PDB file of C-alpha atoms in Angstrom:
ATOM      1  CA  MET F  21     -13.898  -2.140   5.362  1.00 91.00           C
ATOM      2  CA  ARG F  22     -15.553   1.391   5.528  1.00 93.00           C
ATOM      3  CA  ARG F  23     -15.533   3.941   3.256  1.00 95.00           C
ATOM      4  CA  ASN F  24     -12.099   6.366   2.858  1.00 96.00           C
ATOM      5  CA  ASP F  25     -10.496   3.879   5.279  1.00 97.00           C
ATOM      6  CA  ILE F  26      -6.902   3.267   4.277  1.00 98.00           C
ATOM      7  CA  TYR F  27      -4.990  -0.436   3.661  1.00 98.00           C
ATOM      8  CA  ALA F  28      -1.888  -1.619   2.871  1.00 97.00           C
ATOM      9  CA  ALA F  29      -2.543  -4.406   0.593  1.00 97.00           C
ATOM     10  CA  LEU F  30       0.066  -6.755  -0.743  1.00 96.00           C
ATOM     11  CA  THR F  31      -0.798  -8.651  -3.405  1.00 94.00           C
ATOM     12  CA  ARG F  32       0.926 -12.226  -5.092  1.00 90.00           C
ATOM     13  CA  ALA F  33       3.914 -11.360  -7.470  1.00 88.00           C
ATOM     14  CA  ASP F  34       5.739 -13.576  -9.774  1.00 83.00           C
ATOM     15  CA  VAL F  35       7.628 -15.098  -7.348  1.00 82.00           C
ATOM     16  CA  ARG F  36       6.456 -16.542  -4.224  1.00 80.00           C
ATOM     17  CA  GLY F  37       7.022 -14.687  -1.204  1.00 81.00           C
ATOM     18  CA  THR F  38       7.443 -11.178  -3.074  1.00 89.00           C
ATOM     19  CA  TYR F  39       4.917  -9.015  -3.471  1.00 94.00           C
ATOM     20  CA  HIS F  40       3.501  -5.916  -4.981  1.00 96.00           C
ATOM     21  CA  TRP F  41       2.832  -3.148  -2.294  1.00 97.00           C
ATOM     22  CA  ILE F  42      -0.423  -0.931  -2.803  1.00 98.00           C
ATOM     23  CA  ILE F  43      -2.219   1.368  -1.069  1.00 98.00           C
ATOM     24  CA  TYR F  44      -5.916   1.034  -0.982  1.00 98.00           C
ATOM     25  CA  VAL F  45      -8.743   3.861  -0.482  1.00 98.00           C
ATOM     26  CA  VAL F  46     -12.158   2.042   0.426  1.00 97.00           C
ATOM     27  CA  ILE F  47     -15.313   3.221  -1.688  1.00 96.00           C
ATOM     28  CA  ASN F  48     -17.666   0.858  -0.903  1.00 94.00           C
ATOM     29  CA  ASP F  49     -17.947  -2.817  -0.244  1.00 89.00           C
ATOM     30  CA  GLU F  50     -17.448  -3.739  -3.870  1.00 90.00           C
ATOM     31  CA  GLU F  51     -14.380  -1.817  -4.909  1.00 95.00           C
ATOM     32  CA  GLY F  52     -11.392   1.229  -4.187  1.00 97.00           C
ATOM     33  CA  TYR F  53      -9.090   2.731  -5.560  1.00 98.00           C
ATOM     34  CA  LYS F  54      -5.687   1.128  -6.185  1.00 98.00           C
ATOM     35  CA  ILE F  55      -3.100   3.412  -5.752  1.00 98.00           C
ATOM     36  CA  HIS F  56       0.463   2.399  -6.594  1.00 98.00           C
ATOM     37  CA  ALA F  57       3.613   2.385  -8.341  1.00 97.00           C
ATOM     38  CA  THR F  58       3.524  -0.052 -11.443  1.00 95.00           C
ATOM     39  CA  THR F  59       5.229  -1.242 -14.615  1.00 92.00           C
ATOM     40  CA  HIS F  60       2.199  -3.213 -15.967  1.00 87.00           C
ATOM     41  CA  GLY F  61       3.896  -6.115 -15.676  1.00 81.00           C
ATOM     42  CA  GLY F  62       7.043  -5.036 -17.191  1.00 78.00           C
ATOM     43  CA  THR F  63       5.700  -3.606 -20.251  1.00 80.00           C
ATOM     44  CA  THR F  64       6.124   0.174 -19.091  1.00 83.00           C
ATOM     45  CA  PRO F  65       8.693   2.171 -16.934  1.00 90.00           C
ATOM     46  CA  TRP F  66       7.555   3.109 -13.591  1.00 95.00           C
ATOM     47  CA  THR F  67       4.399   5.171 -13.479  1.00 96.00           C
ATOM     48  CA  TYR F  68       2.024   5.981 -10.913  1.00 97.00           C
ATOM     49  CA  GLU F  69      -1.522   5.152 -11.144  1.00 97.00           C
ATOM     50  CA  CYS F  70      -5.014   5.347  -9.064  1.00 98.00           C
ATOM     51  CA  THR F  71      -7.409   2.983 -10.801  1.00 98.00           C
ATOM     52  CA  THR F  72     -10.615   1.751  -9.156  1.00 97.00           C
ATOM     53  CA  TRP F  73     -10.496  -2.156  -8.488  1.00 97.00           C
ATOM     54  CA  ASN F  74     -11.931  -4.759  -6.371  1.00 95.00           C
ATOM     55  CA  GLY F  75      -9.037  -5.978  -4.617  1.00 91.00           C
ATOM     56  CA  PRO F  76     -10.752  -8.033  -1.612  1.00 91.00           C
ATOM     57  CA  ARG F  77     -11.913 -10.093  -4.649  1.00 91.00           C
ATOM     58  CA  SER F  78      -8.654 -10.816  -6.820  1.00 91.00           C
ATOM     59  CA  ARG F  79      -7.119 -14.098  -6.633  1.00 88.00           C
ATOM     60  CA  LEU F  80      -3.778 -12.240  -6.212  1.00 90.00           C
ATOM     61  CA  SER F  81      -5.077 -10.701  -2.857  1.00 91.00           C
ATOM     62  CA  VAL F  82      -2.689 -11.494   0.044  1.00 93.00           C
ATOM     63  CA  THR F  83      -3.168  -9.407   2.955  1.00 93.00           C
ATOM     64  CA  PHE F  84      -4.893  -6.199   3.610  1.00 95.00           C
ATOM     65  CA  THR F  85      -4.052  -4.158   6.755  1.00 97.00           C
ATOM     66  CA  LEU F  86      -6.054  -1.119   7.951  1.00 97.00           C
ATOM     67  CA  ILE F  87      -3.515   2.009   8.169  1.00 97.00           C
ATOM     68  CA  GLY F  88      -5.391   5.095   8.248  1.00 97.00           C
ATOM     69  CA  HIS F  89      -8.696   6.945   7.059  1.00 97.00           C
ATOM     70  CA  MET F  90      -9.424   9.788   4.991  1.00 95.00           C
ATOM     71  CA  ASP F  91     -11.534  12.457   5.883  1.00 94.00           C
ATOM     72  CA  ASP F  92     -15.211  11.564   4.723  1.00 91.00           C
ATOM     73  CA  ASP F  93     -15.456  15.197   3.480  1.00 93.00           C
ATOM     74  CA  PHE F  94     -12.209  14.742   1.475  1.00 93.00           C
ATOM     75  CA  GLY F  95     -12.145  13.074  -2.238  1.00 93.00           C
ATOM     76  CA  ILE F  96      -9.549  10.564  -3.893  1.00 96.00           C
ATOM     77  CA  GLU F  97      -8.083  13.956  -5.554  1.00 96.00           C
ATOM     78  CA  MET F  98      -7.209  15.386  -2.266  1.00 95.00           C
ATOM     79  CA  PHE F  99      -5.237  12.208  -1.298  1.00 96.00           C
ATOM     80  CA  GLU F 100      -3.566  12.225  -4.435  1.00 97.00           C
ATOM     81  CA  LEU F 101      -2.176  15.405  -4.155  1.00 97.00           C
ATOM     82  CA  TYR F 102       0.250  14.070  -1.275  1.00 97.00           C
ATOM     83  CA  VAL F 103       1.492  10.605  -3.418  1.00 97.00           C
ATOM     84  CA  LYS F 104       0.861  11.397  -7.162  1.00 97.00           C
ATOM     85  CA  ASP F 105       3.671  13.241  -7.371  1.00 96.00           C
ATOM     86  CA  ILE F 106       6.435  11.060  -6.045  1.00 96.00           C
ATOM     87  CA  PRO F 107       9.451  10.416  -8.664  1.00 95.00           C
ATOM     88  CA  MET F 108       9.491   6.982 -10.300  1.00 92.00           C
ATOM     89  CA  ASN F 109      12.995   5.485 -10.962  1.00 88.00           C
ATOM     90  CA  ILE F 110      14.418   7.506  -7.708  1.00 88.00           C
ATOM     91  CA  ILE F 111      15.344   6.313  -4.728  1.00 90.00           C
ATOM     92  CA  PRO F 112      15.014   8.798  -1.551  1.00 89.00           C
ATOM     93  CA  PRO F 113      18.288   9.161   0.148  1.00 88.00           C
ATOM     94  CA  ASP F 114      16.804   7.740   3.449  1.00 87.00           C
ATOM     95  CA  GLN F 115      16.625   4.275   2.013  1.00 87.00           C
ATOM     96  CA  GLN F 116      19.394   4.236  -0.505  1.00 88.00           C
ATOM     97  CA  PRO F 117      21.318   1.954   1.929  1.00 88.00           C
ATOM     98  CA  ARG F 118      19.073  -0.653   1.705  1.00 90.00           C
ATOM     99  CA  GLU F 119      17.217  -0.390  -1.618  1.00 90.00           C
ATOM    100  CA  PRO F 120      19.454  -0.654  -4.483  1.00 89.00           C
ATOM    101  CA  ASN F 121      16.668  -0.437  -7.289  1.00 90.00           C
ATOM    102  CA  PHE F 122      13.519   1.226  -7.337  1.00 93.00           C
ATOM    103  CA  THR F 123      10.451  -1.101  -6.582  1.00 93.00           C
ATOM    104  CA  CYS F 124       6.807  -0.568  -6.063  1.00 96.00           C
ATOM    105  CA  ARG F 125       7.753  -1.047  -2.275  1.00 95.00           C
ATOM    106  CA  VAL F 126      10.362   1.956  -2.347  1.00 96.00           C
ATOM    107  CA  TRP F 127       7.594   3.798  -3.739  1.00 98.00           C
ATOM    108  CA  PHE F 128       4.836   2.959  -0.988  1.00 98.00           C
ATOM    109  CA  LYS F 129       7.539   3.615   1.621  1.00 97.00           C
ATOM    110  CA  GLU F 130       7.958   6.814   0.455  1.00 97.00           C
ATOM    111  CA  ALA F 131       4.136   7.524   0.314  1.00 98.00           C
ATOM    112  CA  ILE F 132       3.531   6.313   3.396  1.00 98.00           C
ATOM    113  CA  ARG F 133       6.415   9.482   4.818  1.00 96.00           C
ATOM    114  CA  GLN F 134       4.413  11.764   2.685  1.00 96.00           C
ATOM    115  CA  LEU F 135       1.021  10.661   3.929  1.00 97.00           C
ATOM    116  CA  ASP F 136       2.268  10.697   7.481  1.00 97.00           C
ATOM    117  CA  ALA F 137       4.250  14.246   6.996  1.00 96.00           C
ATOM    118  CA  SER F 138       0.155  15.541   5.545  1.00 95.00           C
ATOM    119  CA  GLY F 139      -0.571  14.911   9.652  1.00 94.00           C
ATOM    120  CA  MET F 140      -4.162  13.778   7.654  1.00 92.00           C
ATOM    121  CA  PHE F 141      -4.134   9.948   6.131  1.00 96.00           C
ATOM    122  CA  VAL F 142      -1.902   7.958   7.721  1.00 96.00           C
ATOM    123  CA  LYS F 143       0.210   8.110  11.036  1.00 96.00           C
ATOM    124  CA  CYS F 144       3.414   6.090  11.349  1.00 96.00           C
ATOM    125  CA  THR F 145       6.677   6.781  12.703  1.00 94.00           C
ATOM    126  CA  ASP F 146       8.318   4.102  11.658  1.00 96.00           C
ATOM    127  CA  VAL F 147       7.883   3.087   8.126  1.00 96.00           C
ATOM    128  CA  ASP F 148      10.723   0.575   8.208  1.00 95.00           C
ATOM    129  CA  ALA F 149       8.999  -1.703  11.090  1.00 96.00           C
ATOM    130  CA  LEU F 150       5.923  -1.115   9.305  1.00 96.00           C
ATOM    131  CA  GLU F 151       7.241  -2.414   6.059  1.00 96.00           C
ATOM    132  CA  ARG F 152       8.804  -5.489   8.376  1.00 94.00           C
ATOM    133  CA  GLU F 153       5.434  -6.098   9.582  1.00 95.00           C
ATOM    134  CA  LEU F 154       3.385  -6.077   6.651  1.00 96.00           C
ATOM    135  CA  TRP F 155       6.020  -8.429   4.889  1.00 94.00           C
ATOM    136  CA  ASN F 156       6.718 -11.005   7.629  1.00 92.00           C
ATOM    137  CA  ARG F 157       2.421 -11.060   7.728  1.00 91.00           C
ATOM    138  CA  ALA F 158       2.280 -11.491   4.340  1.00 92.00           C
ATOM    139  CA  ILE F 159       4.417 -14.320   3.994  1.00 90.00           C
ATOM    140  CA  GLY F 160       3.201 -16.024   7.188  1.00 87.00           C
ATOM    141  CA  PHE F 161      -0.484 -16.032   5.792  1.00 85.00           C
ATOM    142  CA  GLU F 162       0.568 -16.643   1.926  1.00 81.00           C
ATOM    143  CA  TYR F 163       2.809 -20.423   3.175  1.00 79.00           C
ATOM    144  CA  GLN F 164      -0.159 -21.570   5.257  1.00 75.00           C
ATOM    145  CA  LEU F 165      -2.574 -23.971   4.082  1.00 58.00           C
ATOM    146  CA  HIS F 166      -6.208 -23.770   3.662  1.00 63.00           C
ATOM    147  CA  ASN F 167      -6.282 -20.117   5.025  1.00 67.00           C
ATOM    148  CA  PRO F 168      -8.583 -18.110   3.111  1.00 70.00           C
ATOM    149  CA  LEU F 169      -7.229 -15.052   1.293  1.00 71.00           C
ATOM    150  CA  PRO F 170      -7.065 -12.009   1.572  1.00 81.00           C
ATOM    151  CA  VAL F 171      -6.861 -11.886   5.235  1.00 79.00           C
ATOM    152  CA  LEU F 172      -7.757  -8.213   6.586  1.00 81.00           C
ATOM    153  CA  LEU F 173      -5.789  -6.944   9.659  1.00 82.00           C
ATOM    154  CA  SER F 174      -4.581  -3.845  11.828  1.00 84.00           C
ATOM    155  CA  THR F 175      -1.320  -3.029  12.750  1.00 89.00           C
ATOM    156  CA  GLU F 176       0.026  -0.296  15.598  1.00 85.00           C
ATOM    157  CA  GLN F 177       2.712   0.591  13.348  1.00 84.00           C
ATOM    158  CA  ALA F 178       0.090   2.746  11.533  1.00 87.00           C
ATOM    159  CA  VAL F 179      -3.114   4.218  12.561  1.00 87.00           C
ATOM    160  CA  ALA F 180      -5.445   7.217  11.166  1.00 85.00           C
ATOM    161  CA  TRP F 181      -4.589  10.756  12.635  1.00 81.00           C
ATOM    162  CA  SER F 182      -7.225  11.750  15.364  1.00 72.00           C
TER     163      SER F 182
END
């Protein structure tokens, strides 16, 4: 992992085969920024959070998939300008046919759309295809026996803007 690389991180949730969806921006080998929608385990309403986290060492981590890169001249504050104000508890119109409830995954997909629209961080023309790939890979790796987790991956569905 390189400084300012952007990953889609999926971590185990309460039910096997379901995941918490996180955007992870690398600070260094030891930690990065965990950017996500959270209820803090159901104790609060949905809120946006950006906090430091040692994701690859977390026992809950399943996959980290490289999806973009932030220019080395930018700080996390620049990145946050594009995602911190995504409304909570509101399902975007393009997701309403498939999503009955607001979840961290709904927020994640809208964040990817916003980052793509910025033309700077993540280039992803098909967020639904990215979602399917991330979920399929996570479930596949989680159910493999003797597979050390988390797994670091790449995808053709999302890349850094060049």
